[in-house]
Amino acid sequence: MGKAKHSRFNCSPGCSVEAAIGILDGKWKSIILWHLLTEDTLRFGEIRKRIPNVTQRMLTNQLRELEEDGMLHREVYPQVPPKVEYSLTPLGRSLRPILLALKAWGDEHLDLYGQVLVVQKEYNVAETPDASAEVVDVIKS
């Protein structure tokens, strides 16, 4: 019975859902993408301040993986001390409706866990006129 239910979605190994989740899979990747979506360009230290529980090593690894997957661009400036900035690529920005839908779902269902899991800051991206429409469109489809 459970097998029939899952086969209806046609997600065999290597399917597009598995591939998409594979890119976002990582404890901090979605959070990193969210911050870059809402703030455009950030330096390593700025990202780390926004995600206080991530270790330097883990953040470095997650940023490298996102860069390798084509989700973000790493700009290194030849100066002392070194300056490195991270920003989303067009492919990374294409995750905007997905991240907005995840935020909307989280906002709606956060109370199911009986505690606040994330200290939320208001972001400009959630207040853009088209953000609500995008979330509704993504949820309906």
Coordinates of C-alpha atoms in Angstrom, one line a residue:
M1 CA 0.0 0.0 0.0
G2 CA 2.7 2.5 1.0
K3 CA 4.7 1.5 -2.1
A4 CA 1.8 2.4 -4.5
K5 CA 1.4 5.7 -2.8
H6 CA 5.1 6.6 -3.4
S7 CA 5.3 5.2 -6.9
R8 CA 2.5 7.7 -7.9
F9 CA 5.0 10.5 -7.5
N10 CA 7.5 8.7 -9.8
C11 CA 10.6 9.6 -7.8
S12 CA 13.0 6.7 -8.5
P13 CA 16.7 7.2 -7.6
G14 CA 18.1 10.0 -9.6
C15 CA 14.7 11.8 -10.0
S16 CA 14.5 15.6 -10.1
V17 CA 13.2 15.8 -6.5
E18 CA 16.1 13.8 -5.2
A19 CA 18.5 16.0 -7.2
A20 CA 16.9 19.3 -5.9
I21 CA 16.9 18.1 -2.3
G22 CA 20.5 16.9 -2.7
I23 CA 21.6 20.5 -3.5
L24 CA 19.7 22.0 -0.6
D25 CA 20.6 19.1 1.8
G26 CA 22.9 20.3 4.5
K27 CA 22.2 21.6 7.9
W28 CA 22.9 25.3 7.0
K29 CA 22.5 25.5 3.2
S30 CA 18.9 26.7 3.1
I31 CA 19.7 29.3 5.8
I32 CA 22.8 30.5 3.9
L33 CA 20.7 30.8 0.8
W34 CA 18.0 32.7 2.6
H35 CA 20.4 35.2 4.0
L36 CA 22.0 35.7 0.6
L37 CA 18.6 36.1 -1.0
T38 CA 17.5 38.7 1.5
E39 CA 20.8 40.6 1.7
D40 CA 22.3 40.1 -1.8
T41 CA 26.0 40.1 -1.0
L42 CA 27.7 39.0 2.3
R43 CA 31.2 38.4 3.5
F44 CA 32.0 35.2 5.4
G45 CA 32.0 37.0 8.8
E46 CA 28.6 38.6 8.1
I47 CA 27.1 35.2 7.2
R48 CA 28.6 33.7 10.4
K49 CA 27.1 36.5 12.5
R50 CA 23.6 35.7 11.0
I51 CA 24.0 32.0 11.8
P52 CA 25.6 32.0 15.2
N53 CA 25.4 28.2 15.8
V54 CA 27.4 27.3 12.7
T55 CA 31.1 26.5 13.1
Q56 CA 33.6 28.1 10.9
R57 CA 34.5 24.8 9.4
M58 CA 30.9 23.8 8.7
L59 CA 30.1 27.2 7.1
T60 CA 33.2 26.9 4.9
N61 CA 32.2 23.5 3.8
Q62 CA 28.6 24.5 3.1
L63 CA 29.6 27.6 1.1
R64 CA 32.0 25.5 -1.0
E65 CA 29.4 22.9 -1.8
L66 CA 26.9 25.6 -2.7
E67 CA 29.5 27.2 -5.0
E68 CA 30.3 23.8 -6.6
D69 CA 26.6 23.3 -7.2
G70 CA 26.4 26.7 -9.0
M71 CA 24.1 28.2 -6.4
L72 CA 26.5 31.0 -5.3
H73 CA 29.3 33.1 -6.6
R74 CA 32.5 33.6 -4.5
E75 CA 34.3 36.9 -5.3
V76 CA 37.9 37.1 -4.0
Y77 CA 39.4 40.6 -3.9
P78 CA 43.3 40.7 -4.1
Q79 CA 43.9 42.8 -1.0
V80 CA 45.3 42.5 2.5
P81 CA 43.6 41.4 4.6
P82 CA 41.8 39.1 2.1
K83 CA 38.2 40.1 1.2
V84 CA 35.8 37.5 0.0
E85 CA 32.1 38.1 -0.9
Y86 CA 29.4 35.7 -1.5
S87 CA 26.3 36.3 -3.7
L88 CA 23.7 34.2 -5.4
T89 CA 24.1 33.2 -9.0
P90 CA 21.0 33.4 -11.3
L91 CA 20.6 29.7 -10.6
G92 CA 20.7 30.4 -6.8
R93 CA 18.2 33.2 -7.2
S94 CA 15.8 30.8 -9.0
L95 CA 15.3 29.2 -5.6
R96 CA 13.5 32.4 -4.4
P97 CA 9.9 31.0 -4.7
I98 CA 11.0 27.8 -3.0
L99 CA 12.6 29.6 -0.1
L100 CA 9.6 31.9 0.2
A101 CA 7.3 28.9 0.3
L102 CA 9.4 27.3 3.0
K103 CA 9.3 30.5 5.0
A104 CA 5.5 30.7 4.7
W105 CA 5.1 27.1 5.7
G106 CA 7.4 27.6 8.7
D107 CA 5.6 30.7 9.7
E108 CA 2.3 28.8 9.6
H109 CA 3.4 25.6 11.3
L110 CA 6.2 26.7 13.7
D111 CA 3.8 26.4 16.7
L112 CA 3.5 22.7 16.0
Y113 CA 6.8 22.2 17.6
G114 CA 5.8 24.0 20.8
Q115 CA 8.8 26.3 20.7
V116 CA 10.4 28.9 18.6
L117 CA 13.1 27.2 16.6
V118 CA 14.5 30.3 14.9
V119 CA 14.9 33.8 16.0
Q120 CA 13.4 35.6 13.1
K121 CA 14.3 39.0 11.8
E122 CA 12.0 40.8 9.4
Y123 CA 13.5 40.7 5.9
N124 CA 12.7 43.1 3.0
V125 CA 12.3 40.2 0.6
A126 CA 9.1 39.0 2.5
E127 CA 7.6 42.5 2.2
T128 CA 8.0 42.9 -1.6
P129 CA 4.7 43.2 -3.3
D130 CA 5.1 40.1 -5.4
A131 CA 6.4 37.9 -2.5
S132 CA 2.9 36.9 -1.3
A133 CA 1.7 36.1 -4.8
E134 CA 4.8 34.0 -5.5
V135 CA 4.2 32.0 -2.3
V136 CA 0.6 31.4 -3.2
D137 CA 1.5 30.4 -6.7
V138 CA 4.1 28.0 -5.5
I139 CA 1.8 26.4 -2.9
K140 CA -1.1 26.1 -5.5
S141 CA 1.1 24.3 -8.1

